[in-house]
Coordinates of C-alpha atoms and ligand atoms in Angstrom, one line a residue:
X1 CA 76.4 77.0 57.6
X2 CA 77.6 75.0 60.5
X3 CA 81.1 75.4 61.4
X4 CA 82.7 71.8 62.0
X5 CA 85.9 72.1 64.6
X6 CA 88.3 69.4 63.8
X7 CA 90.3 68.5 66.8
X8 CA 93.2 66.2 65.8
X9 CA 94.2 63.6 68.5
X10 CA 97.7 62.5 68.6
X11 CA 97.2 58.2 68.9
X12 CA 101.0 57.9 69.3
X13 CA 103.9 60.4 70.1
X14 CA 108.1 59.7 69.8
X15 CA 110.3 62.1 71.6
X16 CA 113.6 61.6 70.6
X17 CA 113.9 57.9 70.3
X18 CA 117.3 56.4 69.4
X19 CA 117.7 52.8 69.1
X20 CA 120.8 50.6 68.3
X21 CA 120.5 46.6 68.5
X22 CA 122.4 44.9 71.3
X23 CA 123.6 42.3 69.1
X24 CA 125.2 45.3 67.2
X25 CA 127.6 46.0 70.1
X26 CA 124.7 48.7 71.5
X27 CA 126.6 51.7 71.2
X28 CA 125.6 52.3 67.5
X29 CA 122.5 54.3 66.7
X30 CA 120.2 52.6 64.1
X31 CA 117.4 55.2 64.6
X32 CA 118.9 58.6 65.7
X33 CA 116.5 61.3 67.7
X34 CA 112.9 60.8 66.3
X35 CA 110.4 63.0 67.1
X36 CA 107.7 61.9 65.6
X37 CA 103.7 62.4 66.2
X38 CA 100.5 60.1 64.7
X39 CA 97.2 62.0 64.5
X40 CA 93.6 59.6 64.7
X41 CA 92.8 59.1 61.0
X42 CA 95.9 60.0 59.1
X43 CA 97.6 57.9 56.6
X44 CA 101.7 58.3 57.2
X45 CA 104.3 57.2 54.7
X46 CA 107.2 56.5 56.5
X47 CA 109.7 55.9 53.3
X48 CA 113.4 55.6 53.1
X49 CA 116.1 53.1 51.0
X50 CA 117.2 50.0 52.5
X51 CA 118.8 49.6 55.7
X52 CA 117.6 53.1 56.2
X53 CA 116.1 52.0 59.6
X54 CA 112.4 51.9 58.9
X55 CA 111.6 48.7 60.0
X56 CA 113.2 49.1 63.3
X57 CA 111.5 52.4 63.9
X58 CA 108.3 50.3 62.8
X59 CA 108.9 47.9 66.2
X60 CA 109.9 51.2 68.2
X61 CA 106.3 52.7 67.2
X62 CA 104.6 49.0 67.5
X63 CA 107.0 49.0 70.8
X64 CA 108.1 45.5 70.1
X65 CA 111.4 47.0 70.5
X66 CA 112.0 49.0 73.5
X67 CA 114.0 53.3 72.3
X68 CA 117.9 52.8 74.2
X69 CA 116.5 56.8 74.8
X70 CA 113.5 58.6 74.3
X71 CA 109.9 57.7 75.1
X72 CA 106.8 56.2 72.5
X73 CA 103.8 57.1 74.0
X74 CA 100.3 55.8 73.4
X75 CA 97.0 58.4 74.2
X76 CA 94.4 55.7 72.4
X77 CA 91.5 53.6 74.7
X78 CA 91.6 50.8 72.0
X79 CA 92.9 47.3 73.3
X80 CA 95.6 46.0 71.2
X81 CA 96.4 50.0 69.9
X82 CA 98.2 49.1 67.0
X83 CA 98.7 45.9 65.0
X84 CA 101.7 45.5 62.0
X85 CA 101.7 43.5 58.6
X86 CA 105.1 42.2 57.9
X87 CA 106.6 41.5 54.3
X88 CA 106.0 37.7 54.7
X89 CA 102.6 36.5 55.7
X90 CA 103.9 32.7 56.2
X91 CA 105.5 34.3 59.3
X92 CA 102.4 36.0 60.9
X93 CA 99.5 33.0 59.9
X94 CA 99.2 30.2 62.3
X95 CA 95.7 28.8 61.7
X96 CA 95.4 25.2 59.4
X97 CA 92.3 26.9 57.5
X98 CA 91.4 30.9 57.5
X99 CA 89.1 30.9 59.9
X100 CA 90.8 28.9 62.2
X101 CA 93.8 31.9 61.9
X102 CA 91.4 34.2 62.8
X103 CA 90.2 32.8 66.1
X104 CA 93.3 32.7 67.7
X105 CA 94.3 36.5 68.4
X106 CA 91.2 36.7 69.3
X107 CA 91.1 33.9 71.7
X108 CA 94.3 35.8 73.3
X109 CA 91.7 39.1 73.9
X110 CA 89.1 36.5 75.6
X111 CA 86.5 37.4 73.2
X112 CA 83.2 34.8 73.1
X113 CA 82.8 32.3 69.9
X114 CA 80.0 34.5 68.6
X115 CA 81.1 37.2 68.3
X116 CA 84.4 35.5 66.7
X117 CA 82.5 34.4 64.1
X118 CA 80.6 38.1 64.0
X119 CA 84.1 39.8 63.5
X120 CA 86.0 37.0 61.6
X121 CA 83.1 37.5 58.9
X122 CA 82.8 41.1 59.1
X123 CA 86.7 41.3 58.6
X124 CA 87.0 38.7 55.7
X125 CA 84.2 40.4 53.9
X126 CA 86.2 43.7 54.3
X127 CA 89.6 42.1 52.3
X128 CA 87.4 40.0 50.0
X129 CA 88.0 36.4 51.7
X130 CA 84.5 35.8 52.8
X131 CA 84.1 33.0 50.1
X132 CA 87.6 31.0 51.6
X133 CA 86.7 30.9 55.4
X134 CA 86.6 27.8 55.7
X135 CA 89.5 26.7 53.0
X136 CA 92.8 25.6 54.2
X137 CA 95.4 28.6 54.4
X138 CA 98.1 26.1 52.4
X139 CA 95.6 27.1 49.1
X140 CA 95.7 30.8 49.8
X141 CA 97.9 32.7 47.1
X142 CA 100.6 35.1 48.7
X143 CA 98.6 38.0 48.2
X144 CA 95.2 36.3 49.6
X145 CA 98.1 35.2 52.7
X146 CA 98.4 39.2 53.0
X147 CA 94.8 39.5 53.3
X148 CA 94.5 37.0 55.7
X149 CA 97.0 39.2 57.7
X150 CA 95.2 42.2 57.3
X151 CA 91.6 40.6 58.1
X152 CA 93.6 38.5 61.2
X153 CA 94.6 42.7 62.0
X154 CA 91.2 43.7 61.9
X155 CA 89.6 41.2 64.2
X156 CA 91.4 42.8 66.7
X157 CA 90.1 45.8 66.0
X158 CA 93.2 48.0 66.9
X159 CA 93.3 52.0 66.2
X160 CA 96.5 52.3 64.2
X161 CA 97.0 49.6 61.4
X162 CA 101.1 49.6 60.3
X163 CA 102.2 48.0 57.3
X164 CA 105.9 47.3 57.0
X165 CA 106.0 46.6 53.0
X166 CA 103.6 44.3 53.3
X167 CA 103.7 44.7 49.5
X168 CA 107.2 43.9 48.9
X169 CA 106.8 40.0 48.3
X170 CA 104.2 40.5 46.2
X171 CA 103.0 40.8 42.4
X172 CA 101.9 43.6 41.2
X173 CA 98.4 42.7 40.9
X174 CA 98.6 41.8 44.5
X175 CA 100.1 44.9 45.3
X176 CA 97.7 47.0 44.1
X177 CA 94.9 44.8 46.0
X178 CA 96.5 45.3 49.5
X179 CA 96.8 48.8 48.7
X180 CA 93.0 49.5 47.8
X181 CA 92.3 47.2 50.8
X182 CA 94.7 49.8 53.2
X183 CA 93.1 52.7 51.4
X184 CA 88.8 51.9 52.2
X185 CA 89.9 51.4 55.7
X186 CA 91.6 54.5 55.9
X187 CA 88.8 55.9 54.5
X188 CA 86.3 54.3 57.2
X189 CA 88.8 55.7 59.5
X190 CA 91.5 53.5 60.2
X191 CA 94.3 55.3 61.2
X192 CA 97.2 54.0 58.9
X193 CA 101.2 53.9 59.1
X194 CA 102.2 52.5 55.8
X195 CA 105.8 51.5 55.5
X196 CA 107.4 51.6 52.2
X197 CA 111.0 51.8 50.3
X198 CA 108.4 52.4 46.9
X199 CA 107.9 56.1 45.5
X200 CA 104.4 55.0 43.6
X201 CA 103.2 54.0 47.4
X202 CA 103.4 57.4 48.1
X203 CA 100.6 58.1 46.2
X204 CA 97.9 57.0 49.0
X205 CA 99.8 59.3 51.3
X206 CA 98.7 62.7 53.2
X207 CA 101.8 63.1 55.1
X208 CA 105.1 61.3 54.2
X209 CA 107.8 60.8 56.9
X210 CA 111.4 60.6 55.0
X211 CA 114.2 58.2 56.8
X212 CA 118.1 58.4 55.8
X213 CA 120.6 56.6 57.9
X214 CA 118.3 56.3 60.8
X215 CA 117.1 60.1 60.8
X216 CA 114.0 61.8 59.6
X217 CA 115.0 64.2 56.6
X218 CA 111.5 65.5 55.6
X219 CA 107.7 65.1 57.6
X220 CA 105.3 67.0 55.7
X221 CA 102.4 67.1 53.0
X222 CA 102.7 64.3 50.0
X223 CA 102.6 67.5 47.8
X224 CA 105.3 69.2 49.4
X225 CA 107.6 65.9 49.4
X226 CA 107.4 66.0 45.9
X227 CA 107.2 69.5 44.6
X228 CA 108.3 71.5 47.6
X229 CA 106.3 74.8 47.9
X230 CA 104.1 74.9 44.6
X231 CA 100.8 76.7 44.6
X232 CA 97.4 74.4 45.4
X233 CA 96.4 75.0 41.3
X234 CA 99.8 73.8 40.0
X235 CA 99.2 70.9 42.4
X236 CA 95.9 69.9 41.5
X237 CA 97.0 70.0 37.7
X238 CA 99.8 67.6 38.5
X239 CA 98.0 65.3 39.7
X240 CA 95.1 65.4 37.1
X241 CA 97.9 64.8 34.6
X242 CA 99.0 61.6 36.6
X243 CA 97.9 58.0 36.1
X244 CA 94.5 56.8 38.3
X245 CA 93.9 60.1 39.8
X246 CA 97.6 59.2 41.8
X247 CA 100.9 61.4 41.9
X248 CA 102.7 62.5 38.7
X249 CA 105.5 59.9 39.6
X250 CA 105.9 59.0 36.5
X251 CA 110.2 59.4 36.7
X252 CA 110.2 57.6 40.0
X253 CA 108.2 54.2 38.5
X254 CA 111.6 53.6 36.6
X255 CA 113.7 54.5 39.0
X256 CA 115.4 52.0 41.6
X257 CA 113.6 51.7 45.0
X258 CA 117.4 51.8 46.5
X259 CA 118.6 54.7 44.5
X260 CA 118.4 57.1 47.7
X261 CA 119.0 60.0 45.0
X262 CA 115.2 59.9 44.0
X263 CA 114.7 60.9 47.3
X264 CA 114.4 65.1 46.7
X265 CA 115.1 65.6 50.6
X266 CA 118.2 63.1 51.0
X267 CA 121.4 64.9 51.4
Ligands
ADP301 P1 115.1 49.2 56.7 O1 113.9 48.6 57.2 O2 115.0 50.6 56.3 O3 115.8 48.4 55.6 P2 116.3 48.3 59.2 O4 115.5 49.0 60.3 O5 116.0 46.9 58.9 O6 116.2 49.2 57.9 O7 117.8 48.4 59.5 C1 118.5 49.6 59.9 C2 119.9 49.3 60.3 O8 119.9 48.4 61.4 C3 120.7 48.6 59.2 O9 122.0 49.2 59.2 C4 120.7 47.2 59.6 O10 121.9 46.5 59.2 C5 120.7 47.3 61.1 N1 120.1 46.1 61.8 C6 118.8 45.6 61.5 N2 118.5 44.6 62.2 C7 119.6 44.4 63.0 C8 119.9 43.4 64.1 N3 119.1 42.5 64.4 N4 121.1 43.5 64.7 C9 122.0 44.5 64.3 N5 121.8 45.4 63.4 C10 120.6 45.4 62.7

């Protein structure tokens, strides 16, 4: 037998970041002391209620926002490293048609017409668009918008893909599309930060990062999050009792995705 060494490399590393908003008088912390480190290939749930800070630590990680203290560090060659999906895909589409949006981040990277057209195909085939390149984006339903995003992402071709409940103005249907989409590039390799205030998202998790009042409360295994220290059998017959081969969640579906108490590791 061959022995295969797996070497994780860390893509993008936060030592104690803290951030609070300028036009929030500056002096109070949104996101408090994250440490916080992103191996090549994971899938990380970063989950916490509302207002718990997770889309600002989003922009720290994506630095669109620049840590008041700490340091986000990038160790990845890949040119853009990481690109986000917001909740609202009207706010991140600027093309008239689809393919028309996909051109222009690329136009930004200087990359030639053909091999625009090489990606832009490539990618739309990927989210299932490939038949609505050419059609105007104003006939696109929300969740085919989110595609758009996603395919618009992966043009780019960045290491690190973040999703910042890029489910949340969606059906369920929809939901469920964008979520198989995330998970087959994640399992081509895609290195994936999926944002989230939904417990039944956890389910495509292998490590889930817990946020309350600005501070990580848990960072550990999916399994752990929601059983703590329970043998690998009692695991595994979990989650064969669970719907679609996911998590045996079946208490949090009912539950409130601001009721902070479903949270097992909240104080
Ligand atoms: P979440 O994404 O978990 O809902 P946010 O990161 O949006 O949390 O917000 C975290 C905290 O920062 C909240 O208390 C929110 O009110 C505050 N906040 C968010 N945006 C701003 C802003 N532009 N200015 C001042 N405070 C903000």
């Amino acid at each position: 037998m061959i022995a295969v060494n797996f070497h994780p490399q860390t893509l993008i590393e936060l030592e104690h970041v803290s951030f609070a908003y300028p036009s929030g008088g500056g002096d109070t912390d949104v996101v408090t002391d994250i440490n916080l480190s992103i191996q090549r290939g994971e899938w990380v749930t970063i989950v916490g209620s509302n207002g718990s800070g997770k889309s600002t630590l989003a922009k720290l990680i994506a630095k669109l926002f620049t840590a008041t203290r700490g340091a986000v560090s990038y160790h990845m060659q890949e040119r853009p490293p990481i690109q986000l999906i917001f909740q609202n895909p009207d706010a991140q589409i600027i093309g008239e048609t689809v393919y028309e949006d996909l051109c222009f981040g690329m136009e930004n990277y200087g990359i030639s017409r053909e091999i625009m057209r090489e990606r832009a195909l490539e990618a739309l085939s990927k989210v299932g668009l490939a038949a609505h390149a050419d059609a105007p984006v104003s006939q696109l339903s929300g969740g085919q918008k989110q595609l758009l995003c996603i395919a618009a992402c992966l043009v780019l071709q960045p290491a690190v893909v973040l999703f910042d409940e890029a489910t949340s103005m969606l059906d369920p249907l929809a939901r469920t599309k964008i979520a198989a989409v995330a998970q087959q590039l994640h399992r081509e390799g895609k290195t994936v930060i999926w944002i989230t205030q939904w417990l039944d998202e956890l389910a495509y998790a292998d490590r889930v990062v817990a946020l309350h009042n600005g501070g990580i409360v848990f960072d550990g295994s999916t399994k752990e999050f929601f059983y703590g220290s329970i043998s690998d059998s009692d695991w595994a017959e979990r989650t064969d009792r669970s719907y679609a081969g996911g998590l045996d969640i079946a208490a949090a579906e009912t539950s409130s995705p601001n009721d902070s108490t479903e949270f097992h590791h909240l104080p």
